[in-house]
Coordinates of C-alpha atoms in Angstrom, one line a residue:
X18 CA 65.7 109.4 146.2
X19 CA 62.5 108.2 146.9
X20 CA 61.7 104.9 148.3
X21 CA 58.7 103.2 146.5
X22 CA 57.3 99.7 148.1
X23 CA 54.9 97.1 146.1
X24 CA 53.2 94.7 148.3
X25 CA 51.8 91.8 147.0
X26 CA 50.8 88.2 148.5
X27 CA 53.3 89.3 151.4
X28 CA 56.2 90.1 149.0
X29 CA 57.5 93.4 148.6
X30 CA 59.9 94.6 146.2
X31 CA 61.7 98.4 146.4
X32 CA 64.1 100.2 143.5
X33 CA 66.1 103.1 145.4
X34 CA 69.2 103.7 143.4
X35 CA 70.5 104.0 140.0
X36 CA 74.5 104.4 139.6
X37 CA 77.2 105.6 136.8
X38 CA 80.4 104.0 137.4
X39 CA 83.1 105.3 134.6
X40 CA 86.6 103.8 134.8
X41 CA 89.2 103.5 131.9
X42 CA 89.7 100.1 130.1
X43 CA 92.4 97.6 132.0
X44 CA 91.9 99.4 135.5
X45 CA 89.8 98.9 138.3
X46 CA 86.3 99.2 139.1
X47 CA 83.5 98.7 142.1
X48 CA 79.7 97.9 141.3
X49 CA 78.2 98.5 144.3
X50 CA 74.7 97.4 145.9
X51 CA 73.8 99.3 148.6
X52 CA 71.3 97.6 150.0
X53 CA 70.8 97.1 154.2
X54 CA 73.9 95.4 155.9
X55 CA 74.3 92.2 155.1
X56 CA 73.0 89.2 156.9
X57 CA 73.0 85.1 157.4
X58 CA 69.8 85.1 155.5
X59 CA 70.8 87.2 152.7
X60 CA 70.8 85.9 149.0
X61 CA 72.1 88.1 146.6
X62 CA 72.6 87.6 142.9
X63 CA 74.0 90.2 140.5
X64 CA 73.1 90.0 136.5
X65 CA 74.5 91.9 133.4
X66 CA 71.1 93.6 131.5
X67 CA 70.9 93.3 127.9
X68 CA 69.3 91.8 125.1
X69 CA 69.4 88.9 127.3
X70 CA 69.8 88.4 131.3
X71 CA 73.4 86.6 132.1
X72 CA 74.5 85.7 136.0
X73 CA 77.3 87.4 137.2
X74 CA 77.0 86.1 140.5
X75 CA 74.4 83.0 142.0
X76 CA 74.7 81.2 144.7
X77 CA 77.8 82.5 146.4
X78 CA 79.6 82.2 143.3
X79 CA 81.6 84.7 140.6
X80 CA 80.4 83.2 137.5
X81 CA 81.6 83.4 134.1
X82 CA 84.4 85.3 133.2
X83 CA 84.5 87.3 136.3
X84 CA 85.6 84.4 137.8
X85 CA 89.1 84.9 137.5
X86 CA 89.3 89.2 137.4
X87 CA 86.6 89.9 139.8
X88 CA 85.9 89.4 144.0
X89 CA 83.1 89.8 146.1
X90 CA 83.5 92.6 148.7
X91 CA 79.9 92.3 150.9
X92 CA 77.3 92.9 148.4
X93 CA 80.1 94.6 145.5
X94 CA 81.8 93.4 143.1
X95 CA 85.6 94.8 142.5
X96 CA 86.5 94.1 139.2
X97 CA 90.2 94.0 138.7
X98 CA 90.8 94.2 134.7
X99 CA 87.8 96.2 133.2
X100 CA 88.0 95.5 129.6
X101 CA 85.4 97.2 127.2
X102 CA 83.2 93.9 126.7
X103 CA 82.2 94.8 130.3
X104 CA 80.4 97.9 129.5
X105 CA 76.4 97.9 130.4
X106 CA 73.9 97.9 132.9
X107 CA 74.1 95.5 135.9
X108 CA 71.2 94.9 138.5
X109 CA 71.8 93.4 141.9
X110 CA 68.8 92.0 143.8
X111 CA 69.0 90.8 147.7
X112 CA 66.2 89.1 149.2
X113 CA 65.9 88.1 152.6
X114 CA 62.6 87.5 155.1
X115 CA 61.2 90.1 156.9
X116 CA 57.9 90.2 159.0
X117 CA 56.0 91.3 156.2
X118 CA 57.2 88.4 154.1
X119 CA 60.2 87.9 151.8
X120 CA 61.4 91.3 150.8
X121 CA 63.7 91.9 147.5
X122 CA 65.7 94.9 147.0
X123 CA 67.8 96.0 143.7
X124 CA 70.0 98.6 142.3
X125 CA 70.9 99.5 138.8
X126 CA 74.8 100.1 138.3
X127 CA 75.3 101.6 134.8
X128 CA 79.0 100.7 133.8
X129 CA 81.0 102.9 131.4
X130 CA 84.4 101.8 129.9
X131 CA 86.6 104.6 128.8
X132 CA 89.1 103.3 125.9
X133 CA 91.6 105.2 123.8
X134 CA 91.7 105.6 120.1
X135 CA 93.5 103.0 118.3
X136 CA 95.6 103.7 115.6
X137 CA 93.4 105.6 113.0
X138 CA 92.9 104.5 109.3
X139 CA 94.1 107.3 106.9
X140 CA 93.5 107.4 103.2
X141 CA 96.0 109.7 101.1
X142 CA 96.9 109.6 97.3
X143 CA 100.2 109.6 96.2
X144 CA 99.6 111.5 93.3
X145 CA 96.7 113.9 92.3
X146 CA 96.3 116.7 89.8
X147 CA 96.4 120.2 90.4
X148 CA 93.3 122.3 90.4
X149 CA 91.2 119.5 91.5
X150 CA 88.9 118.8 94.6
X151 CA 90.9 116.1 97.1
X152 CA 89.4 114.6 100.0
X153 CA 91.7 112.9 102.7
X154 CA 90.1 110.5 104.7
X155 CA 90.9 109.5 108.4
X156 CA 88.5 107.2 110.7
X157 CA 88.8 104.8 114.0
X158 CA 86.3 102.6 115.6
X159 CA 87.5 101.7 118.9
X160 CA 87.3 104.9 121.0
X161 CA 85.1 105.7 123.9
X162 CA 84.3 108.8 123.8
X163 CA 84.1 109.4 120.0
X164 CA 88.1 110.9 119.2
X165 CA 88.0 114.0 117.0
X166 CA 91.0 114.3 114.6
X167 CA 93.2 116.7 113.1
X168 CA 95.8 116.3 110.0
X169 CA 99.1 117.4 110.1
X170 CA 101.0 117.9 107.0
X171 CA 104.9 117.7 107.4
X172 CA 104.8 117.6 111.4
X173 CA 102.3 120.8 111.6
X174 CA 98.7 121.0 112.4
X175 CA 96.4 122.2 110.0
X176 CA 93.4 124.7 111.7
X177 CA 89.8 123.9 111.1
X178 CA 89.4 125.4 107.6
X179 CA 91.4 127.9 105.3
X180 CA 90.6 130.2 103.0
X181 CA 92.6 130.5 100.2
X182 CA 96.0 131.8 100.4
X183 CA 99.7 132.0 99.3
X184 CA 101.1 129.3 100.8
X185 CA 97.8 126.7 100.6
X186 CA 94.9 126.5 98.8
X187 CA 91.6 126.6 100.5
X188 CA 90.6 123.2 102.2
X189 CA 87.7 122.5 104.9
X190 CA 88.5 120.3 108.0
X191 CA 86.4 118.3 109.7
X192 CA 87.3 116.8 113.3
X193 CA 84.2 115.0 113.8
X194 CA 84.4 112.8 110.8
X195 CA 88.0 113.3 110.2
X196 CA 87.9 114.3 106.4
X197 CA 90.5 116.7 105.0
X198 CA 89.3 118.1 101.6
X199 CA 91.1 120.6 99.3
X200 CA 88.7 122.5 97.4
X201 CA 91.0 123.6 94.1
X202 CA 94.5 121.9 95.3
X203 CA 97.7 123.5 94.0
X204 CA 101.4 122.6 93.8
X205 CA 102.0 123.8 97.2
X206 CA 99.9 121.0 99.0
X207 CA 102.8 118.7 98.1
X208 CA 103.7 117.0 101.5
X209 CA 103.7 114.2 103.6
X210 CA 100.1 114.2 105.9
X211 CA 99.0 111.9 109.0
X212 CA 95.9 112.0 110.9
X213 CA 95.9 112.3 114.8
X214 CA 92.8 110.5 116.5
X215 CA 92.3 112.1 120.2
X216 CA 89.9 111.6 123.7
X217 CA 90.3 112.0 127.1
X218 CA 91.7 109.2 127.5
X219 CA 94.3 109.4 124.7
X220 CA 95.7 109.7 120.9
X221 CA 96.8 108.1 118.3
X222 CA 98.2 108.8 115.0
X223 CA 98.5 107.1 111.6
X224 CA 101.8 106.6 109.7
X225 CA 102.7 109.7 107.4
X226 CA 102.0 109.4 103.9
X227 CA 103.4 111.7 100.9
X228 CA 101.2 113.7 98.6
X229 CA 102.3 115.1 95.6
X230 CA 100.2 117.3 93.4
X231 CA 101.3 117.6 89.4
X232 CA 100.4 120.3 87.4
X233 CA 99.6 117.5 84.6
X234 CA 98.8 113.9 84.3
X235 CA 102.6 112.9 84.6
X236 CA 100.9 109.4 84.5
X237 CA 98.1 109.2 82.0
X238 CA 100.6 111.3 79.6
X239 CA 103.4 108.7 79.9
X240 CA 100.6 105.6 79.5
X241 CA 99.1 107.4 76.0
X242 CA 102.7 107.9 74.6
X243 CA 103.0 104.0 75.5
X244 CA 99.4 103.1 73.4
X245 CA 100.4 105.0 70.6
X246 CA 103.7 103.8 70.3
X247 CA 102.9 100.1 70.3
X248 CA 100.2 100.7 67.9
X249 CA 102.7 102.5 65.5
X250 CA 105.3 99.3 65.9
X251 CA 102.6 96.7 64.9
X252 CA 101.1 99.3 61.9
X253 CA 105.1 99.1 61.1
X254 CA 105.3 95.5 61.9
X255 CA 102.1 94.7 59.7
X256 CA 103.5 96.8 56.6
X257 CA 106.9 95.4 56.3
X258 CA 105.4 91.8 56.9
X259 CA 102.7 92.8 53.6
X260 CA 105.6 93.8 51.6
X261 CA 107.8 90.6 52.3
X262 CA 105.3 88.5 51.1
X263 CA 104.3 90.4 47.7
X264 CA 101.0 91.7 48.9
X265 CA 101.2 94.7 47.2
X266 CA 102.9 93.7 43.7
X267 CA 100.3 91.0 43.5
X268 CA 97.7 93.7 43.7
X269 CA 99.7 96.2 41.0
X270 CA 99.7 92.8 38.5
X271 CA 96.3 92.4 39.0
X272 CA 95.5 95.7 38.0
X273 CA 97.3 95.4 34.9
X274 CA 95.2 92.8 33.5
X275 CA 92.5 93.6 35.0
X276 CA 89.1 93.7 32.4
X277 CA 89.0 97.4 32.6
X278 CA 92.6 97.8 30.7
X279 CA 92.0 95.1 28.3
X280 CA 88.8 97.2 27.6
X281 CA 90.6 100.3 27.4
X282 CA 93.6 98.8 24.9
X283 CA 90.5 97.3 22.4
X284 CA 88.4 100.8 22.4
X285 CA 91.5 102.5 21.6
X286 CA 92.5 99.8 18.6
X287 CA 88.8 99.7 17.3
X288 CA 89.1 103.6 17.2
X289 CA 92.2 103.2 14.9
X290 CA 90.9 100.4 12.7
X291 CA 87.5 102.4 12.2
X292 CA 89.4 105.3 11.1
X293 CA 91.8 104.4 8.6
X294 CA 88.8 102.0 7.2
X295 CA 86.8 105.4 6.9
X296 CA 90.3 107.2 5.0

């Protein structure tokens, strides 16, 4: 790389290296300045980049909580549990006089954490209806790199995508986002399914859940024949209680004397009295 020196009121300052260090969470890892060999009048101070600067090490001293996971070895720092928290950029800068005035040197060390999946989150129904469009669901947060997934349904991985057939019906696959969905679902795709979440550092899977695809509404059929038999037992219920207490005789005496009789029974004697009067 090439060496580039500002010089300003007899300070110069020079940025040579930049660094990827990738380890796996829990193991070890170096950040290493390399910078000129160390000497008496060397100060070096290492900080963690960010939205905001924090000391890693000042004045001869781990700080933080590298204190108690982390040593100095010369200018590096060996850190002795990496945990994912300790992902970023770090800078080291080491001043020290020189004839042209105080000189400061830094380097950049990029620090990856590699962690595997943790135990995915997988959405299956326990009960769908056949002929309609089911999408299984399957996601985890924690992995670095991304994991892809695949379902398996009774202990055997399904393939990317497959067209409709005898034994399945045609579902679509995706291992980036981890969704499983069955475009016209048939009796068939009855079984117990689980997600596998998977990177290079290693996999995970969720616990198996059963499936099972009716050719009806088992469920919303049994819940109508419940509505409609409760609200035959209170019609019932309502009709015997009427009874009991004389609704509807009251209402057949009231008819009886009702006006509209009594008008009836006096047309039909004025008819009779008018008729013999007329004989």
């Amino acid at each position: 790389m090439t060496l580039t020196d500002h010089k300003a009121n007899g300070f110069s300052a020079s940025k040579d290296h930049y660094q990827q260090v990738t380890v796996i969470e829990y193991q070890e890892a170096i950040l290493a300045c390399k910078t000129p060999k160390k000497t008496a009048s060397s100060r070096l101070e290492w900080k963690k980049l960010g939205r905001g600067v924090s000391l890693v090490y000042y004045q001869q001293a781990l700080q933080g909580d590298f204190k108690d996971r982390a040593e100095m070895i010369d200018f590096n720092i060996r850190i002795k549990n990496v945990t994912r928290k300790d992902a970023g950029k770090y800078r080291c800068e080491v001043s020290a006089p020189s004839e042209q005035g105080q000189n400061l040197q830094e380097d950049t060390v990029t620090l990856e954490v590699l962690v595997a999946p943790a135990v995915p989150s997988c959405e299956v129904p326990t009960s769908v209806m056949s002929g309609s469009v089911v999408e299984l669901r399957c996601q985890e947060k924690d992995g670095n790199p991304a994991p892809e997934y695949t379902w398996f349904k009774d202990g055997t991985a399904l393939l990317g995508s497959q067209k409709l057939g005898k034994r399945n019906s045609s579902y679509t696959m995706n291992t980036k986002s981890g969704t499983l969905q069955f475009n016209m679902i048939s009796k068939m795709d009855s079984g117990e399914y689980y997600c596998e979440a998977r990177n290079s550092v290693g996999s995970r899977r969720c616990p198996g859940k059963r499936m099972q695809v009716d050719l009806v509404n088992i469920s919303g059929i049994i819940a109508a024949v419940v509505v409609v038999t409760f609200v035959i037992s209170v019609c019932g219920l309502s009709i015997c209680y009427a009874q009991r207490k004389g609704y509807f005789s009251k209402e057949a005496s009231f008819q009886k004397g009702s006006p509209a009789s009594k008008a009836t029974t006096m047309s039909e004697n004025d008819f009779k009295h008018t008729k013999s009067f007329i004989i």
